[in-house]
mmCIF file of C-alpha atoms in Angstrom:
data_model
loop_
_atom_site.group_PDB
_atom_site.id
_atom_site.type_symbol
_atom_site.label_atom_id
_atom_site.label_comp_id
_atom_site.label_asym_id
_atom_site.label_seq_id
_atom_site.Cartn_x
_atom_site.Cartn_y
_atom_site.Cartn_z
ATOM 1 C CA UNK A 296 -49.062 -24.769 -5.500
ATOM 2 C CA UNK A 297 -47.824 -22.413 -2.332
ATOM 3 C CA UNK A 298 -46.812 -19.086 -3.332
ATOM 4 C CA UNK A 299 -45.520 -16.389 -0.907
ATOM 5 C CA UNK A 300 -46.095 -12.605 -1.485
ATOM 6 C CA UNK A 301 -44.032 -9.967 0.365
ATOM 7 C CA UNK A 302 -44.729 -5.902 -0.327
ATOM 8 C CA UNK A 303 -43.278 -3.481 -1.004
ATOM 9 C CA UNK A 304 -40.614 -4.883 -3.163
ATOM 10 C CA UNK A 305 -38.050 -1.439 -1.595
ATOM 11 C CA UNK A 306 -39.080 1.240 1.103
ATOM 12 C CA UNK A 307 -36.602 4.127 2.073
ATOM 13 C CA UNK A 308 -38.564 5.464 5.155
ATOM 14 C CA UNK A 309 -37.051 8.477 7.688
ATOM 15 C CA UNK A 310 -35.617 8.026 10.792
ATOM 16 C CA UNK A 311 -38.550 7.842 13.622
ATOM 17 C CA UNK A 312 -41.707 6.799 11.001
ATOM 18 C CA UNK A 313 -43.173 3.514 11.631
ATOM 19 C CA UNK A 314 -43.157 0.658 9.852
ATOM 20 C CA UNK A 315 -45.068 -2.038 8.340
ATOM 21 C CA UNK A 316 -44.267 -5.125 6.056
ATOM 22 C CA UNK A 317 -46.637 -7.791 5.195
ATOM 23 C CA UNK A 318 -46.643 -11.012 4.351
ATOM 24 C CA UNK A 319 -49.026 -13.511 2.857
ATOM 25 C CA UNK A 320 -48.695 -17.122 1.851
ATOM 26 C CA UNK A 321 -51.191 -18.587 -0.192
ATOM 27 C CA UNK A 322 -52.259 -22.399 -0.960
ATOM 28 C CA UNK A 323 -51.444 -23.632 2.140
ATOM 29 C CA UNK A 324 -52.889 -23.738 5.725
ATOM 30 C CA UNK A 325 -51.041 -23.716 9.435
ATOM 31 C CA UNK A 326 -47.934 -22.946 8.130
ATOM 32 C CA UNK A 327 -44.930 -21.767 9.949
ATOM 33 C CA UNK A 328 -44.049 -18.349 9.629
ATOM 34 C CA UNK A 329 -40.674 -16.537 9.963
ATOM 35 C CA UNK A 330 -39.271 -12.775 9.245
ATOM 36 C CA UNK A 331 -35.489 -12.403 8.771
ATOM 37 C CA UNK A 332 -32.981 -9.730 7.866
ATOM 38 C CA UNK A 333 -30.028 -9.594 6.222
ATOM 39 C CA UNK A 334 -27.171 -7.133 6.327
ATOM 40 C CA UNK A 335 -25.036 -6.217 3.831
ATOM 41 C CA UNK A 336 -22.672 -9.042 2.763
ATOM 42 C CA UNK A 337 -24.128 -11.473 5.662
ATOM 43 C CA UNK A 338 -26.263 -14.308 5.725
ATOM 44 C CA UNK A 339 -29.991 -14.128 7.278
ATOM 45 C CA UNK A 340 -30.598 -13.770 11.199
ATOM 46 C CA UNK A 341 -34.216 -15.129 11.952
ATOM 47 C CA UNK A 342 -36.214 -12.224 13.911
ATOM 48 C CA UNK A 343 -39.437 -13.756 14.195
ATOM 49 C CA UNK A 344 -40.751 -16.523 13.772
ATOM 50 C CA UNK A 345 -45.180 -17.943 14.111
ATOM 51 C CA UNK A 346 -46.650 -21.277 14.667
ATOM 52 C CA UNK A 347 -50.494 -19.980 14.323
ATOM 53 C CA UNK A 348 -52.692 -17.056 14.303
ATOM 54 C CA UNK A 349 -51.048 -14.810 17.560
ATOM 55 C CA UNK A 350 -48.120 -17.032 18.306
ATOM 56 C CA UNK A 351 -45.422 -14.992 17.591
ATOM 57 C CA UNK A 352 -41.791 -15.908 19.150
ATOM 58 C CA UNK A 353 -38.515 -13.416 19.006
ATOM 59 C CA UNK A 354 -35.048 -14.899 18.455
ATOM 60 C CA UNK A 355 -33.688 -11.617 19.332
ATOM 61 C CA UNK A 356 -34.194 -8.051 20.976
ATOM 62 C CA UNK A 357 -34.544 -5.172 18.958
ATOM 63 C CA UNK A 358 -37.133 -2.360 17.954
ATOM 64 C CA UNK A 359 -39.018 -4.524 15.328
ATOM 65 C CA UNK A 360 -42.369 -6.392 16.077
ATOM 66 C CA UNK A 361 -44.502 -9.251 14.500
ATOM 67 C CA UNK A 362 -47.970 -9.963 14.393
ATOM 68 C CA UNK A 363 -49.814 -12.736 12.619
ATOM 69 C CA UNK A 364 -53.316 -11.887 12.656
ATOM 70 C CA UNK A 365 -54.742 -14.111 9.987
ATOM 71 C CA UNK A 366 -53.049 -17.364 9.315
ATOM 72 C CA UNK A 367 -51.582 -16.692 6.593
ATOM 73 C CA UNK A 368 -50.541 -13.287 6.976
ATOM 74 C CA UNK A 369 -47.629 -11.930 8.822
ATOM 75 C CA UNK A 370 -46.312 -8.894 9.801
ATOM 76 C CA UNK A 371 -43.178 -6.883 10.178
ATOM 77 C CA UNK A 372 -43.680 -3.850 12.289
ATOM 78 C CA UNK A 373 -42.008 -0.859 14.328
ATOM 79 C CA UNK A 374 -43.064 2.198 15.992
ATOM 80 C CA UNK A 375 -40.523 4.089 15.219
ATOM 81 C CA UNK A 376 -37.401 3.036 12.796
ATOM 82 C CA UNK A 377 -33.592 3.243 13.598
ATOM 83 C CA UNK A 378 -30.869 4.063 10.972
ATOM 84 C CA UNK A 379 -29.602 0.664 12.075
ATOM 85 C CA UNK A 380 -33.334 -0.932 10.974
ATOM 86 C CA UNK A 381 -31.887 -0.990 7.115
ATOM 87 C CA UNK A 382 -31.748 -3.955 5.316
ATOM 88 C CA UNK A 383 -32.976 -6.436 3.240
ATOM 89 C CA UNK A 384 -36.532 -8.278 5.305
ATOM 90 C CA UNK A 385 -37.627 -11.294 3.902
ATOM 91 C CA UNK A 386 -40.479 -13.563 5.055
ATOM 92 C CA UNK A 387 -40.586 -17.155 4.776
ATOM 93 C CA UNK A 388 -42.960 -20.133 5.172
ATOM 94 C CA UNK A 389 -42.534 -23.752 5.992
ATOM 95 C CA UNK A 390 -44.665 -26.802 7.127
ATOM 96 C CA UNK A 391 -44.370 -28.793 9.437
ATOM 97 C CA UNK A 392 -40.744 -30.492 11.228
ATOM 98 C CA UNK A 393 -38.466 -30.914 9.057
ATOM 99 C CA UNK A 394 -39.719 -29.748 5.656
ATOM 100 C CA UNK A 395 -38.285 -26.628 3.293
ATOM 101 C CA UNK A 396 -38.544 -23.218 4.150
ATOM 102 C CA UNK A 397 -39.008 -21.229 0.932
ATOM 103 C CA UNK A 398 -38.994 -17.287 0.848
ATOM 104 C CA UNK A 399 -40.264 -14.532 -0.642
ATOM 105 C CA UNK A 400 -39.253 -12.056 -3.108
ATOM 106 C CA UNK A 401 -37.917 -9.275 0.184
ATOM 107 C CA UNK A 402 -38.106 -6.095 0.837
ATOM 108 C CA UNK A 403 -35.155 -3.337 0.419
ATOM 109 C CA UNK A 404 -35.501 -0.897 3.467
ATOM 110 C CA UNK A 405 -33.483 2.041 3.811
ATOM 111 C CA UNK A 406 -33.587 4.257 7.056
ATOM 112 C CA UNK A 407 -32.337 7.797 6.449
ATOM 113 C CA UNK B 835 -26.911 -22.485 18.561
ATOM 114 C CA UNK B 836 -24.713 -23.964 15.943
ATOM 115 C CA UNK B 837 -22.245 -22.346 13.856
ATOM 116 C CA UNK B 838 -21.941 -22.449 10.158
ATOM 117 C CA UNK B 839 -18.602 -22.188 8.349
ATOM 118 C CA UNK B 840 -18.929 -21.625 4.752
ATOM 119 C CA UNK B 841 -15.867 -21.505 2.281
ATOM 120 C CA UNK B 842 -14.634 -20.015 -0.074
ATOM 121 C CA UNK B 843 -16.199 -16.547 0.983
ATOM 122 C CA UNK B 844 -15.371 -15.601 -2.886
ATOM 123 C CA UNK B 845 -15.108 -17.564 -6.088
ATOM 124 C CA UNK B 846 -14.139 -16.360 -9.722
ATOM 125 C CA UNK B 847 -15.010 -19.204 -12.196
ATOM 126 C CA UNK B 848 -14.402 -19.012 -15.921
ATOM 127 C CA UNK B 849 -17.345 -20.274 -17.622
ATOM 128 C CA UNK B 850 -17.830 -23.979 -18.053
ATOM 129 C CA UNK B 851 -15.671 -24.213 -15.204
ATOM 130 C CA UNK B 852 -16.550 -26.394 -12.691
ATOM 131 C CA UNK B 853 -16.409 -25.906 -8.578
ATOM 132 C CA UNK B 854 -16.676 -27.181 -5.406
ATOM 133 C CA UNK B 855 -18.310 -24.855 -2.269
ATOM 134 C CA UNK B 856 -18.686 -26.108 1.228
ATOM 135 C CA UNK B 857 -20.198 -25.826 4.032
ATOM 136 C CA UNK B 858 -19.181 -27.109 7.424
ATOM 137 C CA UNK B 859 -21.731 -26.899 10.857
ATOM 138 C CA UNK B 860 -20.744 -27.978 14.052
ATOM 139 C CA UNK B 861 -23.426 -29.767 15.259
ATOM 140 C CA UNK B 862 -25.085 -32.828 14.447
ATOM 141 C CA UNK B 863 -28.481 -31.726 12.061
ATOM 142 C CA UNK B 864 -31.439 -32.625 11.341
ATOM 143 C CA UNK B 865 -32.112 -30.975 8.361
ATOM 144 C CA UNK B 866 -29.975 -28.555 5.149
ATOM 145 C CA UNK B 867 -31.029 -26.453 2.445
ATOM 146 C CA UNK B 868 -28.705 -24.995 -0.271
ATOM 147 C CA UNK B 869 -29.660 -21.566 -1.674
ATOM 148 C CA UNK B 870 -28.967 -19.717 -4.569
ATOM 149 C CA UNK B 871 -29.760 -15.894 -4.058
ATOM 150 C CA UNK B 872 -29.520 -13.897 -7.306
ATOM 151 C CA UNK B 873 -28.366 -10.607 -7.733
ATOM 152 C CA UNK B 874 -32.274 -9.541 -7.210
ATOM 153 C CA UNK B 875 -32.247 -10.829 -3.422
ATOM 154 C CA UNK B 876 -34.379 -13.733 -4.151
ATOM 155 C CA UNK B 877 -33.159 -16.985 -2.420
ATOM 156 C CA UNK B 878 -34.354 -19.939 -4.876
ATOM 157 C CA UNK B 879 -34.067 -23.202 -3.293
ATOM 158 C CA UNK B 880 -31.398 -25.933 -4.395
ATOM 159 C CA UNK B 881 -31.990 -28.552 -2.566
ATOM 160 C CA UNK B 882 -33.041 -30.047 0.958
ATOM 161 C CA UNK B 883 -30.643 -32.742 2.028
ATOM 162 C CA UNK B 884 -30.045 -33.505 5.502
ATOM 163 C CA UNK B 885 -27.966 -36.398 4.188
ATOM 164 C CA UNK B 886 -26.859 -38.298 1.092
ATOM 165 C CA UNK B 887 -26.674 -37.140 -2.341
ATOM 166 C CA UNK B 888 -28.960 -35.416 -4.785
ATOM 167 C CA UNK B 889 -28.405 -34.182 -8.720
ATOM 168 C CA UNK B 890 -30.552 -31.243 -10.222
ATOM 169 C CA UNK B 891 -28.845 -30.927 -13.307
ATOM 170 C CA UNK B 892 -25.566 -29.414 -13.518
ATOM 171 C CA UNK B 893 -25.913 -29.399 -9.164
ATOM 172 C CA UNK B 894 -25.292 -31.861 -7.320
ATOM 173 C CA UNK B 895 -25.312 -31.660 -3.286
ATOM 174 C CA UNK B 896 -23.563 -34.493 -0.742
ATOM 175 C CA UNK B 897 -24.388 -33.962 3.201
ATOM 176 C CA UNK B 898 -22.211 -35.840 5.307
ATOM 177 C CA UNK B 899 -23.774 -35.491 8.360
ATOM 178 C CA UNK B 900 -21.757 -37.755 10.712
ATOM 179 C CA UNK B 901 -19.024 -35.427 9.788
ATOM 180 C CA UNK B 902 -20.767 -32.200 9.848
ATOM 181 C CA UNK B 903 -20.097 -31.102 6.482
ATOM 182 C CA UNK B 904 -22.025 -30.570 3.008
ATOM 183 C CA UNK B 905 -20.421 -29.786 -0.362
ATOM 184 C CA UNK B 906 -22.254 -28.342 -3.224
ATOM 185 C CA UNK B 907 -20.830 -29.216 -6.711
ATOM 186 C CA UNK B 908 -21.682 -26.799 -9.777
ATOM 187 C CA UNK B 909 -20.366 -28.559 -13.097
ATOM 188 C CA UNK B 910 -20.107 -26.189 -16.512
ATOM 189 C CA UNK B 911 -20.784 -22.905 -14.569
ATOM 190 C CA UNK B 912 -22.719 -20.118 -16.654
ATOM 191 C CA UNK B 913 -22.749 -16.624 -15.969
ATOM 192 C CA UNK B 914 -27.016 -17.161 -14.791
ATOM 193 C CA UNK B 915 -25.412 -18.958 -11.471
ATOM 194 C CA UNK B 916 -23.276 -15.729 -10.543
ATOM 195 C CA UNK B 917 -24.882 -14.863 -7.007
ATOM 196 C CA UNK B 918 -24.681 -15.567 -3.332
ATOM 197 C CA UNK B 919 -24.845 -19.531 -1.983
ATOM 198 C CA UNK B 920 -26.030 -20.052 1.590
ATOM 199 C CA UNK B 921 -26.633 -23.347 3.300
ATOM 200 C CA UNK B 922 -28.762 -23.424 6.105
ATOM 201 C CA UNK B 923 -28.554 -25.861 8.405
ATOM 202 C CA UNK B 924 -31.232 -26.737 11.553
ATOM 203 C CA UNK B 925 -31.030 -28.742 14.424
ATOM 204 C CA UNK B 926 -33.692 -30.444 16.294
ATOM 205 C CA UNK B 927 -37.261 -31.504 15.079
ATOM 206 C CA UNK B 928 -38.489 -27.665 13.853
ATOM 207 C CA UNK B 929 -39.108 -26.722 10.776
ATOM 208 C CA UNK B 930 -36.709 -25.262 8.050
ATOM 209 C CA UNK B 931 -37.125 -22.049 8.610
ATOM 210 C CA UNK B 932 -35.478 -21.939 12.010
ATOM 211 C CA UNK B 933 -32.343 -22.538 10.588
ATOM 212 C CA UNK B 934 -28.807 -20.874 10.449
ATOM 213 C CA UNK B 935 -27.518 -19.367 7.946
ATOM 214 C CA UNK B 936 -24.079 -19.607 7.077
ATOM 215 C CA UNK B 937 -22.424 -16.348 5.595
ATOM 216 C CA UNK B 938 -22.655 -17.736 1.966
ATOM 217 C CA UNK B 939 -20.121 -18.019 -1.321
ATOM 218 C CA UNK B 940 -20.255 -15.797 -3.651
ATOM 219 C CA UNK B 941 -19.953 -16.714 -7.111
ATOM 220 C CA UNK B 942 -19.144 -14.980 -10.541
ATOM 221 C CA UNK B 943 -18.687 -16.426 -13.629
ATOM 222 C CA UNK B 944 -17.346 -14.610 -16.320
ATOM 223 C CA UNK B 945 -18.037 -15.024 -19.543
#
């Protein structure tokens, strides 16, 4: 069966370190990739998202990047973080169209 | 993209109480998942149901998708499904995972 692993489980991090957050999926191949966050009391807002091994899309502008470089690994990155980085990350995998998407476990980031 | 209305924003159940949450999108879909997160974080999947009806116990989930809505029924509530319910619909021919999430119900039971 597919299982998705996401480290570490919670991160508090200073303002202006750099980030990194990975993801793995295992038992399946080619599948779809995604990273999204979720603010306090909110739903999820997809960041990235990965359709193979360097395809990496944005749904929206910020100071976060992805990579995928294996394909079935994906990663959550920044440079340098922003008090307004914090929040909950959690990675997700799906197949192909029109299948589930089913998510890992998250990860708890606080900026200070 | 489309926009997800979910309601109520809070519910207080007694347990064995049974209710009624629902979710209403306002485009035409090709796809829905119901989630459960628990108090954890972790979002456990309920069901995928881009249309009819489906039973998983004590759940049940209806998508009407001519009329843009989905309900998801929890009979004889226990404290375990106190959390956070998001439904997540997508449009187009993409995978799950590209959905939208609505804001979500959340749900206590009290003992």
């Amino acid at each position: 069966s597919q299982t998705i692993h996401q480290w570490p489980a919670t991160l508090v991090q200073p303002v202006g370190s750099p980030l990194s957050l990975e993801c793995t999926v295992e038992g399946t191949s080619n599948p779809n990739l995604y990273w999204y966050r979720q603010a306090a009391g909110r739903g999820l807002q997809l960041l990235f998202y990965s359709v193979g091994i360097g395809q990496i899309s944005s749904e929206v502008p910020q100071n976060l990047s992805a990579s995928r470089p294996q394909d079935r690994q994906f990663i959550l990155s920044s440079k340098k973080l922003l008090l307004s980085d914090s929040g909950f990350y959690l990675c997700a995998w799906g197949g192909q169209a029109n299948t589930e998407a089913f998510f890992g476990q998250g990860t708890r980031l606080t900026v200070v | 993209g489309i926009q997800v209305e979910q309601s109520p924003p809070d519910l207080i159940l007694q347990e064995g109480a049974n209710s009624t949450l629902r979710c209403n999108f306002s485009d035409s879909v090709n796809n829905l998942q119901w989630f459960h997160q628990n108090p954890w974080g972790q979002l456990i999947n309920l069901f995928y149901i881009p249309s009819g009806t489906k039973q998983n116990g004590r759940l049940s989930a209806t998508t009407v998708a001519t009329e843009r809505y989905s309900l998801l029924y929890i009979s004889s509530s226990q404290t375990t499904d106190s959390g956070v319910y998001f439904c997540a619909p997508l449009k187009g021919n993409t995978n799950a995972g590209k959905s939208t999430f609505g804001d979500g119900t959340t749900l206590t039971v009290k003992p």
